[in-house]
Amino acid sequence: MSDVSLAQHEEGALRYPLTRIPEPGELMEAAPGIYWVRMPLPFQLNHINLWLIEEDDGWTLVDTGVATDEVKTLWREIFANSLKGKPITRVIVTHLHPDHVGLAGWITRKFGVELHMSRTDFLMCRSLVLDTGREAPQEALDFYRGAGMGERGLESYKKRFGGFGSHVSRLPDVFRRLKENDELQIGGRNWRVVIGSGHAPEHVCLYSEEAKILISGDQVLPRISSNVSVHPTEAHDNPLQDWIDSCHRLRANLPDDVLVLPAHNEPFYGLHARLTQLIAGHEDGLSKLHDMLAEPKRAIDVFPALFKRKIGPEVFFMATGESLAHLNCLIGRKAATVTRNEKGVDWYQRA
């Protein structure tokens, strides 16, 4: 889920062609045959954009919303009143986070259709759901202790652990894999799968050259920067370098004149400008972090280098994960080192 916002953007570099935002549960045509549905989220980021593409015999749905009774009720109203009597015939999920995959199992079972998703994100989602009801493992507690959290923070983590599955309906046991450069026929158009990484391990975007449209999920957002975090399961991972590399690759391989349909905020033009802003925002954060590491710091000490606002409890774990992503990126670039002391706390310093 997004967002602890890092990258700023120049408003004039992006253009927002649609003059209003759909009400929850309303279908609004964003492009010929492509409808924008905006669903509520029970998080600080309070909405997600979902996309319905009309076909002759039904509808392809891209992303599903989170598994709450409120969102299910809104979907039931749409199914009954807004789909011209045609069913959902395919569900595509961009990545594993609950606001995107949360109702995938519920909707695929309801209509007897297949889930299309990248392999890595499908399997990781299933793995995270299995944490429901488990106690937080010692390795995860050691991970957050290493980041500098005290007993109060560790107790909070114990209470939070396993919460991922509470927002995800039971996933299908089978799925259809999506991978880079796969081609899908949706709504009479050819769509190419474009994969990004960093925010999620294998994030699916959909690009139609004919329609000049990119359904970007969380890979490119216009007003906020998607969270890029290190988690206990892969403590030494470098997702921020993956993210920066993905942004460079998307900018090189996709044209600038596409209408971007993002998962949060509004549809926009200005893909290349936004990708440039996202790269620059993280590189600026890395530079400020490198300066701060003139003296040893813990992960929870470096928030001021990366975030412009005060980090409260509602985003503390997300901010810690993002700080660790930047620290690991500096280590990967051989610009910083880390030493664990006798109390199990990691101290970072520039190389």
Short mmCIF file of C-alpha atoms in Angstrom, two decimals:
data_model
loop_
_atom_site.label_atom_id
_atom_site.label_comp_id
_atom_site.label_asym_id
_atom_site.label_seq_id
_atom_site.Cartn_x
_atom_site.Cartn_y
_atom_site.Cartn_z
CA MET A 1 0.00 0.00 0.00
CA SER A 2 1.08 3.54 -0.65
CA ASP A 3 2.28 5.93 0.66
CA VAL A 4 4.96 7.67 2.60
CA SER A 5 5.49 10.31 -0.04
CA LEU A 6 9.06 11.03 -1.08
CA ALA A 7 9.15 12.49 -4.54
CA GLN A 8 7.70 15.91 -5.16
CA HIS A 9 6.42 16.83 -8.59
CA GLU A 10 5.98 19.93 -10.67
CA GLU A 11 2.25 20.26 -11.24
CA GLY A 12 2.77 21.89 -14.63
CA ALA A 13 4.68 18.86 -15.94
CA LEU A 14 1.58 16.66 -15.67
CA ARG A 15 -1.85 17.15 -17.20
CA TYR A 16 -5.10 15.74 -15.79
CA PRO A 17 -7.69 15.44 -18.60
CA LEU A 18 -10.72 14.27 -16.60
CA THR A 19 -12.68 17.00 -14.87
CA ARG A 20 -14.21 14.98 -12.06
CA ILE A 21 -13.72 11.89 -9.90
CA PRO A 22 -16.31 9.08 -9.81
CA GLU A 23 -18.31 8.52 -6.64
CA PRO A 24 -17.69 5.21 -4.82
CA GLY A 25 -19.31 2.44 -6.84
CA GLU A 26 -19.91 4.61 -9.93
CA LEU A 27 -18.66 3.67 -13.40
CA MET A 28 -17.15 6.62 -15.26
CA GLU A 29 -15.73 6.28 -18.76
CA ALA A 30 -12.05 7.26 -18.69
CA ALA A 31 -11.39 6.28 -22.33
CA PRO A 32 -13.53 4.53 -24.96
CA GLY A 33 -14.65 1.23 -23.44
CA ILE A 34 -12.55 1.68 -20.27
CA TYR A 35 -14.39 2.60 -17.08
CA TRP A 36 -12.99 4.06 -13.88
CA VAL A 37 -14.30 2.70 -10.56
CA ARG A 38 -13.10 4.32 -7.33
CA MET A 39 -13.45 2.27 -4.15
CA PRO A 40 -12.85 3.31 -0.51
CA LEU A 41 -9.94 2.03 1.57
CA PRO A 42 -9.82 1.77 5.38
CA PHE A 43 -6.29 3.20 5.44
CA GLN A 44 -4.64 6.60 5.49
CA LEU A 45 -4.67 6.46 1.69
CA ASN A 46 -8.45 6.28 1.44
CA HIS A 47 -9.17 5.25 -2.16
CA ILE A 48 -8.11 2.98 -4.99
CA ASN A 49 -8.85 3.20 -8.70
CA LEU A 50 -10.04 0.02 -10.43
CA TRP A 51 -10.61 -0.42 -14.15
CA LEU A 52 -13.38 -2.21 -16.04
CA ILE A 53 -12.80 -2.86 -19.75
CA GLU A 54 -15.92 -3.68 -21.77
CA GLU A 55 -15.87 -6.66 -24.12
CA ASP A 56 -18.55 -8.13 -26.40
CA ASP A 57 -19.55 -10.83 -23.94
CA GLY A 58 -18.52 -9.36 -20.60
CA TRP A 59 -16.00 -7.26 -18.71
CA THR A 60 -12.34 -7.57 -17.78
CA LEU A 61 -11.63 -6.19 -14.31
CA VAL A 62 -8.18 -4.83 -13.41
CA ASP A 63 -7.68 -4.86 -9.62
CA THR A 64 -10.47 -5.50 -7.14
CA GLY A 65 -10.33 -3.39 -3.99
CA VAL A 66 -9.87 -4.49 -0.40
CA ALA A 67 -11.97 -7.24 1.19
CA THR A 68 -14.40 -5.26 3.34
CA ASP A 69 -18.18 -5.47 3.60
CA GLU A 70 -18.45 -1.90 2.33
CA VAL A 71 -16.58 -2.65 -0.88
CA LYS A 72 -18.45 -5.91 -1.42
CA THR A 73 -21.75 -4.03 -1.16
CA LEU A 74 -20.60 -1.49 -3.74
CA TRP A 75 -19.53 -4.28 -6.09
CA ARG A 76 -22.88 -6.04 -5.71
CA GLU A 77 -24.61 -2.83 -6.77
CA ILE A 78 -22.33 -2.54 -9.80
CA PHE A 79 -22.86 -6.17 -10.79
CA ALA A 80 -26.62 -5.75 -10.54
CA ASN A 81 -27.04 -2.34 -12.16
CA SER A 82 -24.04 -1.11 -14.15
CA LEU A 83 -22.64 -3.91 -16.32
CA LYS A 84 -25.38 -3.97 -19.01
CA GLY A 85 -26.34 -7.47 -17.93
CA LYS A 86 -22.91 -8.85 -18.83
CA PRO A 87 -20.67 -10.78 -16.39
CA ILE A 88 -17.08 -10.34 -15.30
CA THR A 89 -15.15 -12.67 -17.61
CA ARG A 90 -11.57 -12.11 -16.42
CA VAL A 91 -9.84 -10.63 -13.35
CA ILE A 92 -6.35 -9.16 -13.68
CA VAL A 93 -4.44 -8.11 -10.55
CA THR A 94 -1.45 -5.81 -10.87
CA HIS A 95 0.26 -6.90 -7.65
CA LEU A 96 -0.06 -8.55 -4.26
CA HIS A 97 -1.16 -5.72 -1.94
CA PRO A 98 -4.60 -6.13 -0.33
CA ASP A 99 -6.16 -3.03 -1.92
CA HIS A 100 -5.46 -4.62 -5.32
CA VAL A 101 -5.90 -8.36 -4.71
CA GLY A 102 -8.27 -8.25 -1.73
CA LEU A 103 -11.47 -9.33 -3.50
CA ALA A 104 -9.89 -11.33 -6.33
CA GLY A 105 -10.89 -14.68 -4.85
CA TRP A 106 -14.41 -13.50 -4.05
CA ILE A 107 -15.02 -12.13 -7.56
CA THR A 108 -13.40 -15.02 -9.46
CA ARG A 109 -15.52 -17.51 -7.51
CA LYS A 110 -18.68 -15.48 -7.99
CA PHE A 111 -18.28 -15.46 -11.78
CA GLY A 112 -16.36 -18.72 -12.23
CA VAL A 113 -13.45 -17.01 -13.99
CA GLU A 114 -9.67 -17.07 -13.83
CA LEU A 115 -7.32 -14.81 -11.93
CA HIS A 116 -4.47 -13.40 -14.04
CA MET A 117 -1.43 -12.29 -12.04
CA SER A 118 2.37 -12.49 -11.99
CA ARG A 119 3.74 -15.67 -10.46
CA THR A 120 5.93 -14.00 -7.84
CA ASP A 121 3.17 -11.77 -6.51
CA PHE A 122 0.59 -14.59 -6.49
CA LEU A 123 2.87 -16.90 -4.51
CA MET A 124 4.05 -14.19 -2.13
CA CYS A 125 0.46 -13.16 -1.47
CA ARG A 126 -0.45 -16.73 -0.59
CA SER A 127 2.57 -16.89 1.71
CA LEU A 128 1.62 -13.67 3.54
CA VAL A 129 -1.97 -14.80 4.00
CA LEU A 130 -0.66 -17.90 5.79
CA ASP A 131 0.74 -15.64 8.54
CA THR A 132 -2.81 -15.00 9.78
CA GLY A 133 -3.12 -16.31 13.33
CA ARG A 134 0.62 -16.91 13.77
CA GLU A 135 2.79 -15.26 16.37
CA ALA A 136 5.43 -12.87 15.09
CA PRO A 137 8.62 -14.89 14.45
CA GLN A 138 11.76 -14.11 16.40
CA GLU A 139 13.62 -13.25 13.19
CA ALA A 140 11.13 -10.45 12.48
CA LEU A 141 11.47 -9.07 16.01
CA ASP A 142 15.27 -9.14 15.64
CA PHE A 143 14.87 -7.30 12.31
CA TYR A 144 12.94 -4.41 13.87
CA ARG A 145 15.17 -4.36 16.93
CA GLY A 146 18.05 -3.99 14.52
CA ALA A 147 16.29 -1.00 12.97
CA GLY A 148 16.30 0.68 16.38
CA MET A 149 12.81 -0.06 17.70
CA GLY A 150 12.33 -0.37 21.44
CA GLU A 151 10.04 -2.71 23.34
CA ARG A 152 6.98 -0.53 22.70
CA GLY A 153 7.50 -0.71 18.95
CA LEU A 154 8.12 -4.46 19.07
CA GLU A 155 4.90 -5.00 21.01
CA SER A 156 3.06 -3.00 18.38
CA TYR A 157 4.55 -5.19 15.68
CA LYS A 158 3.47 -8.34 17.50
CA LYS A 159 -0.11 -7.06 17.50
CA ARG A 160 0.04 -6.09 13.83
CA PHE A 161 1.64 -9.32 12.63
CA GLY A 162 -0.58 -11.45 10.41
CA GLY A 163 -2.96 -8.60 9.63
CA PHE A 164 -2.33 -8.84 5.88
CA GLY A 165 -4.77 -11.72 5.45
CA SER A 166 -7.65 -9.89 7.16
CA HIS A 167 -8.07 -7.75 4.04
CA VAL A 168 -7.76 -10.56 1.47
CA SER A 169 -10.53 -12.99 0.54
CA ARG A 170 -9.48 -16.61 0.02
CA LEU A 171 -7.33 -16.72 -3.10
CA PRO A 172 -8.01 -19.16 -5.93
CA ASP A 173 -5.90 -22.30 -5.88
CA VAL A 174 -4.94 -21.81 -9.53
CA PHE A 175 -4.16 -18.74 -11.61
CA ARG A 176 -2.98 -17.74 -15.06
CA ARG A 177 0.54 -16.34 -15.03
CA LEU A 178 1.35 -12.93 -16.55
CA LYS A 179 4.95 -12.10 -17.49
CA GLU A 180 6.89 -9.43 -19.37
CA ASN A 181 5.75 -8.92 -23.00
CA ASP A 182 2.75 -11.24 -22.75
CA GLU A 183 0.00 -10.03 -25.08
CA LEU A 184 -3.69 -10.03 -24.15
CA GLN A 185 -6.72 -9.22 -26.25
CA ILE A 186 -9.01 -7.11 -24.08
CA GLY A 187 -11.94 -5.08 -25.36
CA GLY A 188 -10.91 -5.49 -28.99
CA ARG A 189 -7.42 -4.09 -28.35
CA ASN A 190 -4.01 -5.66 -27.91
CA TRP A 191 -2.46 -5.07 -24.47
CA ARG A 192 1.17 -5.82 -23.61
CA VAL A 193 2.28 -6.78 -20.12
CA VAL A 194 5.01 -4.52 -18.75
CA ILE A 195 6.65 -5.62 -15.49
CA GLY A 196 8.05 -3.30 -12.83
CA SER A 197 9.69 -4.05 -9.50
CA GLY A 198 10.47 -2.45 -6.17
CA HIS A 199 7.05 -1.55 -4.78
CA ALA A 200 6.06 -5.17 -5.43
CA PRO A 201 8.35 -7.94 -6.63
CA GLU A 202 6.72 -8.49 -10.05
CA HIS A 203 4.21 -5.70 -10.67
CA VAL A 204 2.03 -5.97 -13.80
CA CYS A 205 1.24 -2.90 -15.90
CA LEU A 206 -0.85 -3.09 -19.08
CA TYR A 207 0.04 -1.05 -22.17
CA SER A 208 -2.10 -0.61 -25.27
CA GLU A 209 -0.15 0.94 -28.13
CA GLU A 210 -3.35 1.27 -30.17
CA ALA A 211 -5.26 3.15 -27.49
CA LYS A 212 -2.18 4.96 -26.12
CA ILE A 213 -3.11 3.90 -22.58
CA LEU A 214 -1.03 2.55 -19.70
CA ILE A 215 -2.81 0.95 -16.74
CA SER A 216 -0.02 1.53 -14.26
CA GLY A 217 -1.23 0.15 -10.92
CA ASP A 218 1.10 1.50 -8.22
CA GLN A 219 4.14 1.48 -10.52
CA VAL A 220 3.54 5.09 -11.61
CA LEU A 221 1.40 7.42 -9.50
CA PRO A 222 1.03 11.13 -10.26
CA ARG A 223 0.88 12.81 -6.85
CA ILE A 224 2.55 10.37 -4.44
CA SER A 225 5.50 8.03 -4.55
CA SER A 226 4.72 4.37 -3.95
CA ASN A 227 6.23 2.90 -0.82
CA VAL A 228 9.40 0.92 -1.45
CA SER A 229 10.30 -1.06 1.66
CA VAL A 230 12.57 -3.75 3.05
CA HIS A 231 10.72 -6.40 5.06
CA PRO A 232 11.92 -9.01 7.59
CA THR A 233 11.59 -11.86 5.09
CA GLU A 234 14.32 -10.32 2.88
CA ALA A 235 16.30 -8.14 5.25
CA HIS A 236 19.22 -7.63 2.84
CA ASP A 237 17.13 -7.01 -0.28
CA ASN A 238 17.65 -3.89 -2.41
CA PRO A 239 14.14 -3.05 -3.71
CA LEU A 240 14.93 0.64 -4.17
CA GLN A 241 17.53 -0.09 -6.83
CA ASP A 242 14.96 -2.39 -8.47
CA TRP A 243 12.46 0.50 -8.37
CA ILE A 244 14.87 3.06 -9.83
CA ASP A 245 15.92 0.60 -12.55
CA SER A 246 12.24 -0.05 -13.36
CA CYS A 247 11.54 3.66 -13.70
CA HIS A 248 14.47 4.05 -16.11
CA ARG A 249 13.29 1.02 -18.11
CA LEU A 250 9.68 2.22 -18.35
CA ARG A 251 10.81 5.66 -19.48
CA ALA A 252 13.02 4.10 -22.17
CA ASN A 253 10.50 1.55 -23.43
CA LEU A 254 7.15 3.37 -23.31
CA PRO A 255 6.10 6.49 -25.25
CA ASP A 256 5.40 9.73 -23.44
CA ASP A 257 2.00 10.44 -25.01
CA VAL A 258 0.06 7.70 -23.18
CA LEU A 259 -2.88 8.33 -20.87
CA VAL A 260 -1.78 6.82 -17.56
CA LEU A 261 -4.53 5.16 -15.52
CA PRO A 262 -3.02 4.87 -12.02
CA ALA A 263 -4.27 3.01 -8.95
CA HIS A 264 -4.37 6.19 -6.85
CA ASN A 265 -5.03 9.86 -7.67
CA GLU A 266 -6.27 10.86 -11.12
CA PRO A 267 -5.51 9.73 -14.68
CA PHE A 268 -2.82 11.89 -16.23
CA TYR A 269 -0.55 12.68 -19.16
CA GLY A 270 3.18 13.19 -18.62
CA LEU A 271 4.58 9.69 -18.10
CA HIS A 272 8.21 10.54 -18.82
CA ALA A 273 8.14 13.65 -16.65
CA ARG A 274 6.66 11.71 -13.75
CA LEU A 275 9.18 8.88 -14.06
CA THR A 276 11.97 11.46 -14.09
CA GLN A 277 10.52 13.03 -10.94
CA LEU A 278 10.27 9.67 -9.18
CA ILE A 279 13.89 8.81 -9.98
CA ALA A 280 15.10 12.27 -8.95
CA GLY A 281 13.12 12.16 -5.70
CA HIS A 282 14.75 8.94 -4.58
CA GLU A 283 18.22 9.97 -5.73
CA ASP A 284 17.82 13.20 -3.76
CA GLY A 285 16.78 11.17 -0.72
CA LEU A 286 19.81 8.93 -1.11
CA SER A 287 22.09 11.97 -1.33
CA LYS A 288 20.63 13.54 1.82
CA LEU A 289 20.82 10.21 3.62
CA HIS A 290 24.47 9.81 2.61
CA ASP A 291 25.22 13.24 4.10
CA MET A 292 23.40 12.34 7.32
CA LEU A 293 25.51 9.21 7.71
CA ALA A 294 28.63 11.24 8.44
CA GLU A 295 27.85 10.06 11.97
CA PRO A 296 26.44 6.57 12.74
CA LYS A 297 22.64 6.35 12.60
CA ARG A 298 19.96 3.72 13.13
CA ALA A 299 17.23 3.21 10.52
CA ILE A 300 14.68 5.02 12.70
CA ASP A 301 17.03 8.02 13.02
CA VAL A 302 17.13 8.88 9.32
CA PHE A 303 13.49 9.85 8.68
CA PRO A 304 14.34 13.58 8.36
CA ALA A 305 16.55 12.87 5.33
CA LEU A 306 13.72 11.12 3.49
CA PHE A 307 10.36 12.52 4.61
CA LYS A 308 9.14 16.08 4.74
CA ARG A 309 6.49 15.42 7.39
CA LYS A 310 6.64 14.11 10.90
CA ILE A 311 6.32 10.33 11.00
CA GLY A 312 3.51 9.28 13.34
CA PRO A 313 2.54 5.80 14.54
CA GLU A 314 0.14 5.24 11.63
CA VAL A 315 3.03 5.10 9.11
CA PHE A 316 5.97 4.29 11.41
CA PHE A 317 6.53 0.73 10.14
CA MET A 318 6.13 1.81 6.51
CA ALA A 319 8.63 4.63 7.03
CA THR A 320 11.07 2.24 8.72
CA GLY A 321 10.83 -0.14 5.77
CA GLU A 322 11.44 2.69 3.34
CA SER A 323 14.40 3.98 5.34
CA LEU A 324 15.89 0.48 5.29
CA ALA A 325 15.37 0.34 1.52
CA HIS A 326 17.41 3.52 1.10
CA LEU A 327 20.09 2.31 3.50
CA ASN A 328 20.37 -1.03 1.71
CA CYS A 329 20.61 0.83 -1.59
CA LEU A 330 23.55 2.87 -0.31
CA ILE A 331 25.18 -0.35 0.92
CA GLY A 332 24.57 -1.93 -2.50
CA ARG A 333 26.31 1.08 -4.09
CA LYS A 334 29.18 0.67 -1.60
CA ALA A 335 28.43 4.15 -0.24
CA ALA A 336 27.58 3.01 3.31
CA THR A 337 28.35 0.28 5.79
CA VAL A 338 26.40 -1.30 8.64
CA THR A 339 27.58 -2.71 11.99
CA ARG A 340 25.41 -4.56 14.52
CA ASN A 341 26.26 -3.85 18.16
CA GLU A 342 26.04 -6.17 21.17
CA LYS A 343 22.38 -5.15 21.72
CA GLY A 344 21.40 -6.29 18.23
CA VAL A 345 21.00 -2.75 16.87
CA ASP A 346 22.32 -1.86 13.40
CA TRP A 347 24.31 1.35 13.00
CA TYR A 348 24.84 2.76 9.51
CA GLN A 349 27.63 5.07 8.41
CA ARG A 350 28.74 6.34 5.05
CA ALA A 351 31.69 4.50 3.57
#
